N, CA, C and O of each residue as an XYZ file, in Angstrom:
712
protein
N      11.413    249.093    132.377
C      10.686    250.238    131.853
C      10.229    249.979    130.432
O       9.247    250.584    130.002
N      10.890    249.109    129.681
C      10.477    248.934    128.293
C       9.081    248.328    128.170
O       8.503    248.351    127.084
N       8.520    247.782    129.263
C       7.171    247.245    129.221
C       6.107    248.341    129.251
O       4.930    248.064    129.018
N       6.503    249.571    129.531
C       5.553    250.674    129.552
C       5.469    251.315    128.175
O       5.370    252.537    128.068
N       5.504    250.524    127.145
C       5.352    251.062    125.805
C       3.950    251.621    125.646
O       3.032    251.267    126.385
N       3.811    252.475    124.696
C       2.563    253.201    124.506
C       1.349    252.291    124.380
O       0.321    252.558    125.002
N       1.440    251.218    123.586
C       0.255    250.379    123.386
C      -0.101    249.592    124.643
O      -1.284    249.401    124.925
N       0.872    249.138    125.391
C       0.593    248.386    126.609
C      -0.074    249.291    127.632
O      -1.042    248.890    128.280
N       0.430    250.497    127.781
C      -0.130    251.397    128.779
C      -1.544    251.820    128.382
O      -2.388    252.024    129.255
N      -1.819    251.955    127.084
C      -3.184    252.278    126.654
C      -4.150    251.165    127.034
O      -5.263    251.431    127.488
N      -3.730    249.931    126.852
C      -4.586    248.795    127.202
C      -4.807    248.762    128.706
O      -5.938    248.589    129.161
N      -3.736    248.926    129.488
C      -3.883    248.929    130.950
C      -4.761    250.087    131.415
O      -5.605    249.917    132.295
N      -4.563    251.254    130.826
C      -5.358    252.436    131.177
C      -6.845    252.161    130.921
O      -7.697    252.479    131.751
N      -7.138    251.572    129.771
C      -8.525    251.266    129.416
C      -9.137    250.260    130.393
O     -10.285    250.422    130.805
N      -8.385    249.230    130.764
C      -8.882    248.213    131.695
C      -9.159    248.826    133.066
O     -10.205    248.577    133.664
N      -8.211    249.633    133.561
C      -8.407    250.258    134.871
C      -9.591    251.225    134.823
O     -10.388    251.279    135.760
N      -9.704    251.975    133.754
C     -10.811    252.921    133.616
C     -12.155    252.192    133.587
O     -13.103    252.620    134.245
N     -12.242    251.104    132.837
C     -13.492    250.343    132.775
C     -13.848    249.772    134.149
O     -15.008    249.809    134.560
N     -12.858    249.252    134.847
C     -13.119    248.736    136.196
C     -13.528    249.846    137.149
O     -14.382    249.640    138.010
N     -12.936    251.000    137.005
C     -13.292    252.161    137.822
C     -14.763    252.540    137.613
O     -15.503    252.762    138.571
N     -15.162    252.606    136.363
C     -16.555    252.949    136.037
C     -17.498    251.869    136.554
O     -18.515    252.174    137.178
N     -17.163    250.612    136.297
C     -18.003    249.509    136.785
C     -18.118    249.528    138.298
O     -19.208    249.335    138.838
N     -17.026    249.754    138.980
C     -17.014    249.771    140.443
C     -17.991    250.815    140.986
O     -18.789    250.524    141.877
N     -17.921    252.014    140.450
C     -18.815    253.086    140.905
C     -20.260    252.755    140.530
O     -21.163    252.894    141.354
N     -20.477    252.319    139.287
C     -21.840    252.045    138.833
C     -22.498    250.935    139.653
O     -23.653    251.068    140.056
N     -21.776    249.846    139.903
C     -22.351    248.754    140.673
C     -22.639    249.181    142.105
O     -23.576    248.679    142.725
N     -21.849    250.096    142.632
C     -22.081    250.568    143.993
C     -23.243    251.555    144.071
O     -23.988    251.552    145.051
N     -23.407    252.396    143.056
C     -24.372    253.493    143.156
C     -25.660    253.298    142.359
O     -26.706    253.793    142.779
N     -25.624    252.608    141.245
C     -26.773    252.610    140.334
C     -27.384    251.246    140.036
O     -28.532    251.180    139.599
N     -26.663    250.175    140.255
C     -27.147    248.882    139.783
C     -28.211    248.287    140.698
O     -28.329    248.634    141.873
N     -28.969    247.388    140.112
C     -29.973    246.633    140.864
C     -29.431    245.224    141.094
O     -28.389    244.851    140.555
N     -30.140    244.461    141.888
C     -29.744    243.073    142.134
C     -29.737    242.297    140.813
O     -28.867    241.455    140.592
N     -30.697    242.579    139.944
C     -30.782    241.893    138.649
C     -29.578    242.239    137.759
O     -29.068    241.388    137.031
N     -29.134    243.500    137.831
C     -27.952    243.906    137.062
C     -26.728    243.107    137.505
O     -25.945    242.640    136.678
N     -26.575    242.957    138.816
C     -25.450    242.201    139.351
C     -25.513    240.744    138.927
O     -24.508    240.169    138.509
N     -26.701    240.144    139.036
C     -26.864    238.743    138.640
C     -26.571    238.565    137.154
O     -25.923    237.597    136.757
N     -27.049    239.495    136.338
C     -26.811    239.429    134.894
C     -25.317    239.556    134.585
O     -24.797    238.847    133.723
N     -24.642    240.445    135.278
C     -23.205    240.659    135.081
C     -22.427    239.390    135.426
O     -21.540    238.977    134.679
N     -22.762    238.779    136.555
C     -22.089    237.553    136.983
C     -22.372    236.425    135.999
O     -21.458    235.709    135.592
N     -23.649    236.264    135.613
C     -24.020    235.209    134.673
C     -23.307    235.404    133.334
O     -22.838    234.444    132.721
N     -23.234    236.657    132.894
C     -22.547    236.962    131.639
C     -21.081    236.571    131.730
O     -20.536    235.984    130.796
N     -20.445    236.891    132.840
C     -19.033    236.554    133.026
C     -18.797    235.056    133.023
O     -17.853    234.574    132.397
N     -19.653    234.315    133.723
C     -19.518    232.854    133.748
C     -19.791    232.256    132.369
O     -19.119    231.311    131.956
N     -20.774    232.805    131.661
C     -21.062    232.346    130.297
C     -19.863    232.567    129.392
O     -19.494    231.690    128.612
N     -19.251    233.752    129.499
C     -18.084    234.058    128.678
C     -16.930    233.107    128.984
O     -16.239    232.651    128.074
N     -16.721    232.806    130.286
C     -15.652    231.869    130.657
C     -15.884    230.508    130.021
O     -14.975    229.929    129.425
N     -17.107    229.999    130.151
C     -17.389    228.667    129.613
C     -17.265    228.673    128.091
O     -16.694    227.749    127.511
N     -17.791    229.698    127.451
C     -17.698    229.800    125.994
C     -16.237    229.859    125.541
O     -15.866    229.231    124.549
N     -15.424    230.603    126.258
C     -14.005    230.721    125.938
C     -13.318    229.360    126.060
O     -12.532    228.973    125.194
N     -13.620    228.643    127.134
C     -13.027    227.314    127.340
C     -13.434    226.374    126.207
O     -12.594    225.651    125.672
N     -14.709    226.379    125.838
C     -15.185    225.502    124.768
C     -14.518    225.847    123.433
O     -14.187    224.950    122.657
N     -14.322    227.136    123.165
C     -13.639    227.545    121.938
C     -12.185    227.088    121.943
O     -11.670    226.622    120.927
N     -11.522    227.226    123.106
C     -10.138    226.749    123.203
C     -10.042    225.250    122.953
O      -9.130    224.789    122.266
N     -10.982    224.490    123.510
C     -10.985    223.035    123.302
C     -11.130    222.711    121.814
O     -10.422    221.858    121.279
N     -12.046    223.399    121.169
C     -12.287    223.162    119.740
C     -11.042    223.488    118.914
O     -10.659    222.721    118.031
N     -10.414    224.627    119.205
C      -9.200    225.012    118.475
C      -8.047    224.055    118.753
O      -7.232    223.780    117.872
N      -7.984    223.552    119.982
C      -6.872    222.687    120.348
C      -6.979    221.295    119.726
O      -6.005    220.542    119.737
N      -8.139    220.945    119.187
C      -8.255    219.671    118.475
C      -7.313    219.654    117.272
O      -6.741    218.616    116.939
N      -7.156    220.808    116.625
C      -6.262    220.911    115.468
C      -4.819    221.195    115.881
O      -3.879    220.661    115.293
N      -4.657    222.027    116.879
C      -3.311    222.445    117.287
C      -2.591    221.361    118.085
O      -1.395    221.130    117.909
N      -3.335    220.711    118.955
C      -2.788    219.663    119.833
C      -1.598    220.176    120.647
O      -0.528    219.567    120.668
N      -1.813    221.303    121.310
C      -0.768    221.936    122.099
C      -0.857    221.516    123.565
O      -1.925    221.578    124.174
N       0.260    221.095    124.115
C       0.317    220.718    125.524
C       0.071    221.953    126.407
O      -0.593    221.881    127.441
N       0.627    223.076    125.966
C       0.421    224.332    126.693
C      -1.061    224.688    126.733
O      -1.581    225.064    127.784
N      -1.745    224.571    125.593
C      -3.183    224.861    125.539
C      -3.963    223.923    126.454
O      -4.908    224.347    127.120
N      -3.569    222.642    126.489
C      -4.233    221.689    127.385
C      -4.130    222.134    128.836
O      -5.111    222.088    129.579
N      -2.945    222.563    129.232
C      -2.742    223.026    130.602
C      -3.555    224.285    130.885
O      -4.111    224.448    131.971
N      -3.614    225.163    129.906
C      -4.392    226.399    130.044
C      -5.884    226.080    130.179
O      -6.570    226.662    131.019
N      -6.378    225.166    129.364
C      -7.777    224.743    129.431
C      -8.080    224.136    130.802
O      -9.105    224.442    131.411
N      -7.178    223.272    131.281
C      -7.366    222.678    132.620
C      -7.441    223.753    133.695
O      -8.289    223.686    134.584
N      -6.562    224.737    133.617
C      -6.562    225.825    134.605
C      -7.878    226.588    134.557
O      -8.481    226.862    135.594
N      -8.325    226.932    133.346
C      -9.582    227.674    133.211
C     -10.769    226.864    133.724
O     -11.673    227.412    134.355
N     -10.766    225.558    133.452
C     -11.867    224.714    133.925
C     -11.881    224.630    135.454
O     -12.948    224.647    136.067
N     -10.712    224.541    136.061
C     -10.630    224.518    137.522
C     -11.150    225.834    138.094
O     -11.894    225.840    139.075
N     -10.755    226.947    137.477
C     -11.238    228.257    137.930
C     -12.756    228.369    137.800
O     -13.423    228.883    138.698
N     -13.301    227.887    136.679
C     -14.747    227.950    136.472
C     -15.467    227.054    137.481
O     -16.528    227.409    137.995
N     -14.889    225.916    137.751
C     -15.497    224.974    138.688
C     -15.569    225.552    140.102
O     -16.465    225.199    140.869
N     -14.642    226.429    140.447
C     -14.668    227.083    141.757
C     -15.884    227.996    141.896
O     -16.375    228.225    143.001
N     -16.360    228.510    140.777
C     -17.462    229.460    140.805
C     -18.827    228.823    140.540
O     -19.842    229.287    141.059
N     -18.849    227.771    139.742
C     -20.123    227.168    139.371
C     -19.870    225.740    138.890
O     -18.731    225.339    138.651
N     -20.940    224.997    138.758
C     -20.827    223.662    138.178
C     -20.827    223.841    136.657
O     -21.848    224.216    136.080
N     -19.683    223.573    135.999
C     -19.599    223.817    134.555
C     -20.654    223.074    133.730
O     -21.089    223.573    132.693
N     -21.063    221.898    134.179
C     -22.082    221.148    133.439
C     -23.435    221.844    133.473
O     -24.240    221.701    132.552
N     -23.680    222.595    134.532
C     -24.970    223.277    134.671
C     -24.931    224.714    134.170
O     -25.967    225.374    134.093
N     -23.748    225.196    133.832
C     -23.623    226.580    133.388
C     -24.011    226.704    131.919
O     -23.337    226.173    131.036
N     -25.095    227.407    131.677
C     -25.503    227.686    130.303
C     -24.580    228.722    129.694
O     -23.956    229.517    130.398
N     -24.507    228.698    128.391
C     -23.811    229.760    127.685
C     -24.886    230.621    127.055
O     -25.589    230.197    126.138
N     -25.000    231.832    127.560
C     -26.009    232.744    127.039
C     -25.406    234.136    127.018
O     -24.867    234.603    128.021
N     -25.493    234.770    125.919
C     -25.000    236.135    125.827
C     -26.148    237.071    126.173
O     -26.981    237.405    125.331
N     -26.168    237.483    127.428
C     -27.269    238.324    127.900
C     -27.007    239.779    127.539
O     -25.932    240.141    127.062
N     -27.998    240.579    127.774
C     -27.895    242.000    127.460
C     -27.495    242.778    128.707
O     -28.339    243.359    129.389
N     -26.201    242.782    128.995
C     -25.736    243.560    130.133
C     -25.651    245.024    129.722
O     -25.579    245.344    128.536
N     -25.661    245.893    130.698
C     -25.599    247.331    130.431
C     -24.183    247.681    129.992
O     -23.214    247.316    130.657
N     -24.065    248.387    128.875
C     -22.736    248.694    128.354
C     -22.104    249.867    129.102
O     -22.760    250.565    129.874
N     -20.834    250.055    128.853
C     -20.053    251.050    129.586
C     -20.544    252.465    129.299
O     -20.474    253.327    130.174
N     -21.036    252.717    128.095
C     -21.552    254.048    127.760
C     -22.763    254.394    128.622
O     -22.853    255.496    129.163
N     -23.689    253.452    128.746
C     -24.887    253.662    129.560
C     -24.510    253.870    131.026
O     -25.095    254.710    131.711
N     -23.538    253.106    131.499
C     -23.094    253.273    132.886
C     -22.543    254.676    133.111
O     -22.835    255.302    134.130
N     -21.746    255.173    132.164
C     -21.201    256.527    132.286
C     -22.307    257.575    132.256
O     -22.262    258.557    132.998
N     -23.301    257.363    131.393
C     -24.433    258.297    131.353
C     -25.195    258.286    132.667
O     -25.569    259.343    133.175
N     -25.429    257.104    133.222
C     -26.129    256.996    134.506
C     -25.385    257.730    135.617
O     -25.998    258.319    136.508
N     -24.064    257.688    135.552
C     -23.237    258.303    136.602
C     -22.875    259.751    136.290
O     -22.201    260.411    137.081
N     -23.320    260.240    135.141
C     -22.988    261.587    134.697
C     -21.458    261.726    134.516
O     -20.863    262.738    134.887
N     -20.856    260.696    133.946
C     -19.408    260.659    133.707
C     -19.127    260.435    132.218
O     -18.302    259.593    131.861
N     -19.806    261.179    131.362
C     -19.660    260.955    129.925
C     -18.246    261.266    129.427
O     -17.812    260.712    128.417
N     -17.525    262.150    130.127
C     -16.135    262.429    129.727
C     -15.262    261.196    129.919
O     -14.343    260.958    129.135
N     -15.542    260.410    130.957
C     -14.776    259.179    131.156
C     -15.032    258.206    130.018
O     -14.128    257.481    129.603
N     -16.264    258.185    129.510
C     -16.542    257.302    128.376
C     -15.789    257.761    127.141
O     -15.308    256.936    126.363
N     -15.684    259.056    126.955
C     -14.935    259.565    125.816
C     -13.489    259.078    125.884
O     -12.927    258.657    124.873
N     -12.883    259.134    127.077
C     -11.508    258.657    127.253
C     -11.446    257.157    126.978
O     -10.562    256.685    126.264
N     -12.389    256.416    127.549
C     -12.450    254.962    127.348
C     -12.538    254.638    125.862
O     -11.834    253.758    125.365
N     -13.404    255.352    125.163
C     -13.593    255.133    123.731
C     -12.313    255.457    122.951
O     -11.935    254.731    122.031
N     -11.655    256.551    123.329
C     -10.417    256.945    122.649
C      -9.328    255.902    122.858
O      -8.490    255.699    121.981
N      -9.332    255.241    124.006
C      -8.330    254.220    124.303
C      -8.625    252.892    123.596
O      -7.815    251.967    123.651
N      -9.773    252.800    122.939
C     -10.167    251.555    122.281
C      -9.391    251.278    120.996
O      -9.374    250.143    120.518
N      -8.756    252.290    120.439
C      -8.012    252.089    119.198
C      -6.930    251.025    119.340
O      -6.720    250.224    118.429
N      -6.249    251.017    120.471
C      -5.139    250.076    120.658
C      -5.602    248.629    120.751
O      -5.140    247.800    119.967
N      -6.506    248.287    121.690
C      -6.883    246.866    121.763
C      -7.605    246.359    120.522
O      -7.573    245.165    120.226
N      -8.255    247.264    119.795
C      -8.976    246.843    118.595
C      -8.144    247.003    117.325
O      -8.606    246.691    116.228
N      -6.907    247.495    117.484
C      -5.977    247.691    116.363
C      -6.631    248.480    115.228
O      -6.568    248.084    114.064
N      -7.255    249.592    115.583
C      -7.849    250.475    114.585
C      -6.753    251.274    113.877
O      -5.582    251.204    114.250
N      -7.143    252.024    112.862
C      -6.181    252.755    112.056
C      -5.361    253.733    112.899
O      -4.163    253.884    112.659
N      -5.968    254.391    113.867
C      -5.221    255.343    114.691
C      -4.034    254.660    115.361
O      -2.942    255.226    115.412
N      -4.237    253.460    115.871
C      -3.150    252.710    116.511
C      -2.124    252.252    115.483
O      -0.924    252.464    115.659
N      -2.596    251.625    114.414
C      -1.671    251.083    113.415
C      -0.820    252.175    112.776
O       0.384    251.997    112.589
N      -1.443    253.306    112.441
C      -0.678    254.378    111.800
C       0.312    254.999    112.776
O       1.411    255.383    112.377
N      -0.059    255.102    114.045
C       0.836    255.670    115.043
C       2.008    254.736    115.327
O       3.144    255.179    115.496
N       1.716    253.447    115.376
C       2.730    252.460    115.758
C       3.658    252.093    114.599
O       4.861    251.935    114.804
N       3.126    251.958    113.402
C       3.895    251.367    112.310
C       4.131    252.284    111.105
O       4.767    251.870    110.135
N       3.637    253.502    111.152
C       3.792    254.389    109.999
C       4.466    255.699    110.425
O       4.442    256.081    111.595
N       5.063    256.370    109.440
C       5.644    257.692    109.672
C       5.395    258.543    108.430
O       5.167    258.000    107.349
N       5.435    259.859    108.567
C       5.227    260.716    107.387
C       6.352    260.516    106.377
O       7.515    260.347    106.741
N       5.990    260.537    105.144
C       6.961    260.401    104.057
C       7.866    261.641    104.055
O       7.405    262.754    104.308
N       9.144    261.437    103.769
C      10.095    262.557    103.775
C      10.060    263.367    102.480
O      10.668    264.435    102.410
N       9.372    262.887    101.475
C       9.250    263.612    100.215
C       8.298    264.794    100.423
O       7.135    264.585    100.771
N       8.770    266.040    100.217
C       7.910    267.213    100.453
C       6.675    267.270     99.539
O       5.710    267.968     99.851
N       6.700    266.542     98.414
C       5.550    266.539     97.519
C       4.450    265.591     97.987
O       3.327    265.643     97.485
N       4.767    264.735     98.936
C       3.798    263.756     99.437
C       3.189    264.235    100.752
O       3.538    263.736    101.821
N       2.304    265.177    100.672
C       1.664    265.683    101.885
C       0.791    264.592    102.501
O       0.012    263.937    101.808
N       0.932    264.412    103.785
C       0.136    263.458    104.572
C       0.277    262.009    104.085
O      -0.572    261.168    104.381
N       1.305    261.734    103.371
C       1.549    260.374    102.877
C       2.326    259.612    103.943
O       3.365    260.085    104.404
N       1.840    258.442    104.340
C       2.518    257.648    105.354
C       3.263    256.478    104.727
O       2.805    255.866    103.762
N       4.418    256.189    105.301
C       5.199    255.040    104.858
C       5.549    254.204    106.094
O       5.520    254.719    107.211
N       5.877    252.927    105.907
C       6.228    252.093    107.071
C       7.464    252.638    107.792
O       8.381    253.175    107.171
N       7.462    252.489    109.084
C       8.635    252.905    109.853
C       9.216    251.709    110.582
O       8.538    250.708    110.814
N      10.444    251.830    110.927
C      11.091    250.794    111.715
C      10.585    250.905    113.147
O      10.331    252.000    113.649
N      10.445    249.766    113.789
C       9.990    249.764    115.172
C      11.101    250.337    116.052
O      12.277    250.012    115.890
N      10.707    251.174    116.962
C      11.662    251.690    117.931
C      11.052    251.560    119.318
O       9.832    251.517    119.479
N      11.914    251.497    120.299
C      11.394    251.382    121.663
C      10.877    252.737    122.106
O      11.571    253.750    122.013
N       9.676    252.733    122.577
C       9.036    253.950    123.034
C       8.758    253.773    124.519
O       8.038    252.857    124.913
N       9.317    254.633    125.329
C       9.091    254.537    126.763
C       8.240    255.717    127.191
O       8.568    256.874    126.927
N       7.173    255.410    127.838
C       6.224    256.422    128.251
C       6.328    256.560    129.774
O       5.880    255.678    130.507
N       6.900    257.634    130.240
C       7.106    257.815    131.677
C       5.878    258.348    132.398
O       5.726    258.131    133.600
N       4.995    259.046    131.679
C       3.826    259.631    132.327
C       2.734    258.598    132.596
O       2.028    258.694    133.599
N       2.593    257.637    131.734
C       1.478    256.698    131.825
C       1.426    255.876    133.103
O       0.336    255.697    133.644
N       2.544    255.365    133.617
C       2.430    254.634    134.881
C       1.843    255.500    135.990
O       1.133    255.001    136.863
N       2.140    256.795    135.955
C       1.600    257.698    136.971
C       0.109    257.938    136.774
O      -0.623    258.120    137.746
N      -0.345    257.939    135.525
C      -1.778    258.072    135.251
C      -2.516    256.879    135.829
O      -3.539    257.041    136.496
N      -2.010    255.693    135.580
C      -2.660    254.485    136.090
C      -2.622    254.459    137.611
O      -3.614    254.107    138.250
N      -1.495    254.826    138.192
C      -1.384    254.866    139.648
C      -2.389    255.852    140.232
O      -3.025    255.555    141.243
N      -2.542    257.013    139.615
C      -3.503    257.996    140.133
C      -4.934    257.487    140.013
O      -5.764    257.776    140.874
N      -5.239    256.723    138.941
C      -6.580    256.139    138.815
C      -6.817    255.111    139.910
O      -7.906    255.056    140.480
N      -5.822    254.307    140.208
C      -5.960    253.321    141.280
C      -6.154    254.014    142.623
O      -6.932    253.549    143.455
N      -5.455    255.114    142.837
C      -5.633    255.887    144.075
C      -7.054    256.440    144.147
O      -7.663    256.445    145.217
N      -7.589    256.909    143.008
C      -8.983    257.384    142.976
C      -9.958    256.286    143.386
O     -10.900    256.532    144.139
N      -9.728    255.086    142.891
C     -10.595    253.954    143.243
C     -10.508    253.689    144.745
O     -11.528    253.453    145.392
N      -9.310    253.727    145.296
C      -9.140    253.513    146.736
C      -9.820    254.619    147.548
O     -10.452    254.351    148.570
N      -9.682    255.860    147.083
C     -10.337    256.975    147.779
C     -11.858    256.838    147.717
O     -12.552    257.079    148.704
N     -12.368    256.448    146.547
C     -13.806    256.228    146.407
C     -14.265    255.140    147.376
O     -15.295    255.282    148.037
N     -13.491    254.051    147.456
C     -13.825    252.944    148.356
C     -13.884    253.431    149.798
O     -14.771    253.037    150.556
N     -12.963    254.265    150.165
C     -12.920    254.754    151.543
C     -14.089    255.699    151.824
O     -14.743    255.589    152.862
N     -14.351    256.631    150.896
C     -15.384    257.642    151.120
C     -16.792    257.079    151.008
O     -17.624    257.311    151.885
N     -17.065    256.349    149.949
C     -18.429    255.905    149.658
C     -18.797    254.574    150.265
O     -19.967    254.321    150.552
N     -17.806    253.715    150.465
C     -18.107    252.367    150.912
C     -17.514    252.039    152.289
O     -17.685    250.945    152.827
N     -16.807    253.042    152.833
C     -16.234    252.876    154.165
C     -15.266    251.684    154.232
O     -15.216    250.963    155.228
N     -14.506    251.499    153.156
C     -13.530    250.402    153.078
C     -12.146    251.015    153.204
O     -11.796    251.907    152.431
N     -11.368    250.564    154.145
C      -9.986    251.028    154.296
C      -9.044    249.928    153.833
O      -9.040    248.818    154.367
N      -8.253    250.262    152.834
C      -7.304    249.285    152.318
C      -5.902    249.779    152.620
O      -4.925    249.114    152.276
């Protein structure tokens, strides 16, 4: 249960939510060109990531990194010929536009609110590492706090319910029974 800490569950929630939005958008609103662009963007990102790891590993010389690079290259090779894969950062449709297209702007608000954790914005840092000062003269003054284990019992159920929604959508809209 200690793995369900607040920051981990926020990241998982955001990932599941983004996949949920993408799943619906690609099924209902996207064109063939959107799909091709999305796939090309993903392959470009994989190759770019591998090349960056190789460059960084020249200085680090980590055996673990070498194995990781080999694994990523094998995975990329399964999808495309890495020598022929260009690295291009295309203009894919962002998650906000997808939510607007689907009339799900509230989901984007949630997605955006969950962005504090993976991006380590002030809301996350102050919540995780700061506490109000005990001096009554220091209104709204934050001081560092000791780390404590935080177990979030509700969040696993939120993620599970989102996954169930995706399965229900698959069954209703796409006639897929899992």
